[in-house]
Short mmCIF file of C-alpha atoms in Angstrom, two decimals:
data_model
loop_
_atom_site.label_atom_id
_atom_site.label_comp_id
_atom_site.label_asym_id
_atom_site.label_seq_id
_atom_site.Cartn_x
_atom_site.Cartn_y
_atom_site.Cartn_z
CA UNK A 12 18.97 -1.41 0.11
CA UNK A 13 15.90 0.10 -1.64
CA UNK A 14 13.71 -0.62 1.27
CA UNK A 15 15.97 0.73 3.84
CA UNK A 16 16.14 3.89 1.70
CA UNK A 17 12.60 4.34 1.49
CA UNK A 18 11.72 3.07 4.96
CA UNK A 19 14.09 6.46 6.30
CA UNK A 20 12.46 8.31 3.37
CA UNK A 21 8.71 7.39 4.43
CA UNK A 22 10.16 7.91 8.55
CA UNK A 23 11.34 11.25 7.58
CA UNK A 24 8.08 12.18 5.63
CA UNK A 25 6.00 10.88 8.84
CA UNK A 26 7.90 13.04 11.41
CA UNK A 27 8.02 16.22 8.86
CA UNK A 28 3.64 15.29 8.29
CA UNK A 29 3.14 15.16 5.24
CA UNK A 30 3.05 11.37 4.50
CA UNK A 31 -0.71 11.93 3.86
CA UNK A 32 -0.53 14.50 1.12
CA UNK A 33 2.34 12.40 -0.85
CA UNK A 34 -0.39 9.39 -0.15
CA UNK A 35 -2.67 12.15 -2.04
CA UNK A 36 -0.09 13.29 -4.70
CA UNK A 37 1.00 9.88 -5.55
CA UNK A 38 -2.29 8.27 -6.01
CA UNK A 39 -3.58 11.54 -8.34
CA UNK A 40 -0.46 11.56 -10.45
CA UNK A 41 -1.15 7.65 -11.10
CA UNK A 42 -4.61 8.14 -12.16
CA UNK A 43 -3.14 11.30 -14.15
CA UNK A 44 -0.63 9.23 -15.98
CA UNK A 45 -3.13 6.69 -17.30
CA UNK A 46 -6.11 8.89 -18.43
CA UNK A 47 -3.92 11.82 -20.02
CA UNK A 48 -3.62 10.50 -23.34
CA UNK A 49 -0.16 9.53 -24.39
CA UNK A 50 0.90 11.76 -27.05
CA UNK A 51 0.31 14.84 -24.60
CA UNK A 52 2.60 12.95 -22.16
CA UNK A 53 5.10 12.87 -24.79
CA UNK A 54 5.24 16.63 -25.26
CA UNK A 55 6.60 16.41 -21.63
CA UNK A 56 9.37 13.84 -21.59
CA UNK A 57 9.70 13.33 -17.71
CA UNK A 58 11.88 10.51 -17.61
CA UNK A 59 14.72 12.33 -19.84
CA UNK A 60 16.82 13.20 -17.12
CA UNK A 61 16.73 10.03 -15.78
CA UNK A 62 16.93 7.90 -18.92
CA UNK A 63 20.21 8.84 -18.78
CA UNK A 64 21.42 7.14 -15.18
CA UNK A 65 19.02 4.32 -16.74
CA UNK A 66 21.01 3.41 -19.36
CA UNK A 67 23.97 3.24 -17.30
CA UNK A 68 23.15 1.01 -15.09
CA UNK A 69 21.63 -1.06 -17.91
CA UNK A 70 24.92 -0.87 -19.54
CA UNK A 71 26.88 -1.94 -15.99
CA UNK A 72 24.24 -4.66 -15.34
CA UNK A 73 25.48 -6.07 -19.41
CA UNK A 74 28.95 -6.18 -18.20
CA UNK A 75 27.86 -8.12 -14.98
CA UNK A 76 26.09 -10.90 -16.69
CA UNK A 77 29.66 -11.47 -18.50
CA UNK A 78 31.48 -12.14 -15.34
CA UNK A 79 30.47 -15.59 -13.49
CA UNK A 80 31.62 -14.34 -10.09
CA UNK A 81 29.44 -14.00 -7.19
CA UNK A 82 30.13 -10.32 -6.94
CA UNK A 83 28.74 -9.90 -10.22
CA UNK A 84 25.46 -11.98 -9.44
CA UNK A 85 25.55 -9.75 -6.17
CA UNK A 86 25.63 -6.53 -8.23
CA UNK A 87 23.49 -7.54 -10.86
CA UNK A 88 20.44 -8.36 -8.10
CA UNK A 89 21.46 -5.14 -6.65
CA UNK A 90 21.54 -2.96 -9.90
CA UNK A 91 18.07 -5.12 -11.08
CA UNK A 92 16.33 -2.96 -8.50
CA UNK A 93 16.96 0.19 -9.92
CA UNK A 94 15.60 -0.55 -13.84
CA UNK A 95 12.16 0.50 -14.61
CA UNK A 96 9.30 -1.54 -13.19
CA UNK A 97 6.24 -0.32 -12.45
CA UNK A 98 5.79 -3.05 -9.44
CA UNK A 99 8.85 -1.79 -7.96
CA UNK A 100 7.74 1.30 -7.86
CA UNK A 101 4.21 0.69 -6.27
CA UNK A 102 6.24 -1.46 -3.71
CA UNK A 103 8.44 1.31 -2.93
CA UNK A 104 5.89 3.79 -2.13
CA UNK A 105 4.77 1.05 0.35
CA UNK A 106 8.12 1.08 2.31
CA UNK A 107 7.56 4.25 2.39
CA UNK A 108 4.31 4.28 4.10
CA UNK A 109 5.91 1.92 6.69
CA UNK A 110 7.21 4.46 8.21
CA UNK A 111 10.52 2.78 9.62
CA UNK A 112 13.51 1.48 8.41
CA UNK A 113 13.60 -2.31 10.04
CA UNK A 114 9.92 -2.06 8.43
CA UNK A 115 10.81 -0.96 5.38
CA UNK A 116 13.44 -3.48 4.32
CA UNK A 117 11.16 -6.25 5.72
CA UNK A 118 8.81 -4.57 2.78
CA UNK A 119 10.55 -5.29 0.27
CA UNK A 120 12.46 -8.09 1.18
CA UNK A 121 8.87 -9.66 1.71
CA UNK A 122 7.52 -8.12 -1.63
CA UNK A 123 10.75 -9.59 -3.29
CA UNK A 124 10.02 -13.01 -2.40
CA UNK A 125 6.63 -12.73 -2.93
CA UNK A 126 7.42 -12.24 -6.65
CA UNK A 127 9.41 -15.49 -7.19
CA UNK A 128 6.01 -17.59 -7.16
CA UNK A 129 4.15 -14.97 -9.15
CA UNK A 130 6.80 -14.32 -11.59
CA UNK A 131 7.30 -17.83 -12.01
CA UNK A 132 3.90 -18.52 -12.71
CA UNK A 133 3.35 -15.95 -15.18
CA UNK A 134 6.47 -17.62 -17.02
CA UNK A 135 4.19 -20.81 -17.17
CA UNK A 136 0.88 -19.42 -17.75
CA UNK A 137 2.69 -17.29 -20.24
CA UNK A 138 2.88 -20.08 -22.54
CA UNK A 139 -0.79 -21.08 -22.18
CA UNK A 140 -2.14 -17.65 -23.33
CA UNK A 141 -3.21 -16.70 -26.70
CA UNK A 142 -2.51 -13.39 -27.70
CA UNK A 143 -6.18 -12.32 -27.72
CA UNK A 144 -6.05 -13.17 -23.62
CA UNK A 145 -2.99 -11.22 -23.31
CA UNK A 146 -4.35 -8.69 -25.25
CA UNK A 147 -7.25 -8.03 -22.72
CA UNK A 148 -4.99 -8.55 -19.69
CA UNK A 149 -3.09 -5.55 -20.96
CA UNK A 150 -6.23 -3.22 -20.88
CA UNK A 151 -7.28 -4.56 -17.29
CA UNK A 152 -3.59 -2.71 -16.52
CA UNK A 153 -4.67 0.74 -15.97
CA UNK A 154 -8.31 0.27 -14.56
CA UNK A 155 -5.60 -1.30 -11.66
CA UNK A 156 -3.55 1.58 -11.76
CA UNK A 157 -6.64 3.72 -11.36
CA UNK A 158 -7.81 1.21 -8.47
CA UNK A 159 -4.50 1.49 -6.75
CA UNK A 160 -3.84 5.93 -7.63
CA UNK A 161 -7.88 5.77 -5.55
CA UNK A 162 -6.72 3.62 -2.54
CA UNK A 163 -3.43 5.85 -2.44
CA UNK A 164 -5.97 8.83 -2.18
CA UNK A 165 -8.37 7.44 0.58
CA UNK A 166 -5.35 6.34 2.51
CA UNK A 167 -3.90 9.91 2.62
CA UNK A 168 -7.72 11.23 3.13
CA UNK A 169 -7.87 9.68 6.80
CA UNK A 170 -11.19 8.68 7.08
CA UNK A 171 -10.52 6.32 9.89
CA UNK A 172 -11.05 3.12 7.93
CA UNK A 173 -8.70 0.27 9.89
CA UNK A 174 -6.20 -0.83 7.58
CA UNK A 175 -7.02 1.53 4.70
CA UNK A 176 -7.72 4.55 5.26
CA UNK A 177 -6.16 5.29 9.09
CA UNK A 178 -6.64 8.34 11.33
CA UNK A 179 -4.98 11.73 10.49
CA UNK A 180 -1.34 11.09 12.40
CA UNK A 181 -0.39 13.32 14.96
CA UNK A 182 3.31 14.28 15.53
CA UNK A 183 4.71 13.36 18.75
CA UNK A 184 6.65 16.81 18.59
CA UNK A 185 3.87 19.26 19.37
CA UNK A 186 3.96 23.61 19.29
CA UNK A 187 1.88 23.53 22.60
CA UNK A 188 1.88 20.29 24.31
CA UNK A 189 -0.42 19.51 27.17
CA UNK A 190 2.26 19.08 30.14
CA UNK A 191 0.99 19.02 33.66
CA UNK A 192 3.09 19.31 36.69
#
């Protein structure tokens, strides 16, 4: 349901042009968020008005894993997409950039099973690690982040790079069209 949302979202932002500048926004605000030290970003408590809708849905998902019914494991894999998670997130500003419904529920129904291996491996690999490992796999986080905020920027920059940084799009809808008769 997320990815149809966002595929209309990212079809809507493509038609109205400005998919590249969000591309832009997106990828500054991510580099932003990890070298702004923390305790400014605390003076600004963004997520405040959201916390809010968070914990409900925490607090419906609670009362879901009571119930053994499969309408509760239906709504609990449908309220699981809307609690924080920083890969969800990434994955929905990809359905975005696809630009199309049908292609943006194939997104993230693709990026959804994708995770089952991963996710299942890190359970197992989990066990493996020493702390000191873990440790340093927690500071490679945001020099990813930073990767990811940069590739967000050169996509949006269209510098006619196939497959990552594509050609400024043109609207089909044009002010002065070049119609012959």
């Amino acid at each position: 349901m997320l990815g149809l949302f966002f595929g209309i979202l990212g079809k809507g932002l493509f038609l109205a042009g400005m998919q590249q500048q969000l591309s832009i926004a997106v990828g500054i605000l991510m580099i932003i968020f990890v070298l702004v030290p923390e305790r400014i970003l605390a003076k600004y408590n963004f997520s405040k008005p959201i916390f809010k809708l968070i914990s409900k849905v925490k607090s419906h998902l609670g009362n879901q894993f009571k119930r053994k019914s499969p309408d509760a494991l239906f709504t609990i894999g449908l309220l699981n997409g809307f609690l924080p998670c920083g890969m969800v997130y990434a994955a929905l500003f990809g359905a975005i950039a696809m630009q199309s419904e049908i292609l943006g529920v194939s997104y993230m129904l693709l990026f959804g099973l994708g995770t089952i291996p991963m996710m299942s491996a890190v359970v197992l690999i989990s066990n493996f690690l020493t702390v000191p490992v873990r440790n340093k796999i927690q500071k490679l986080i945001p020099v990813f982040v930073i990767l990811i905020g940069c590739l967000f920027i050169i996509r949006g920059m269209g510098l006619d790079i196939p497959y990552i940084s594509p050609k400024t799009l043109s609207l089909i809808v044009q002010a002065n069209p070049d119609c012959h008769n």
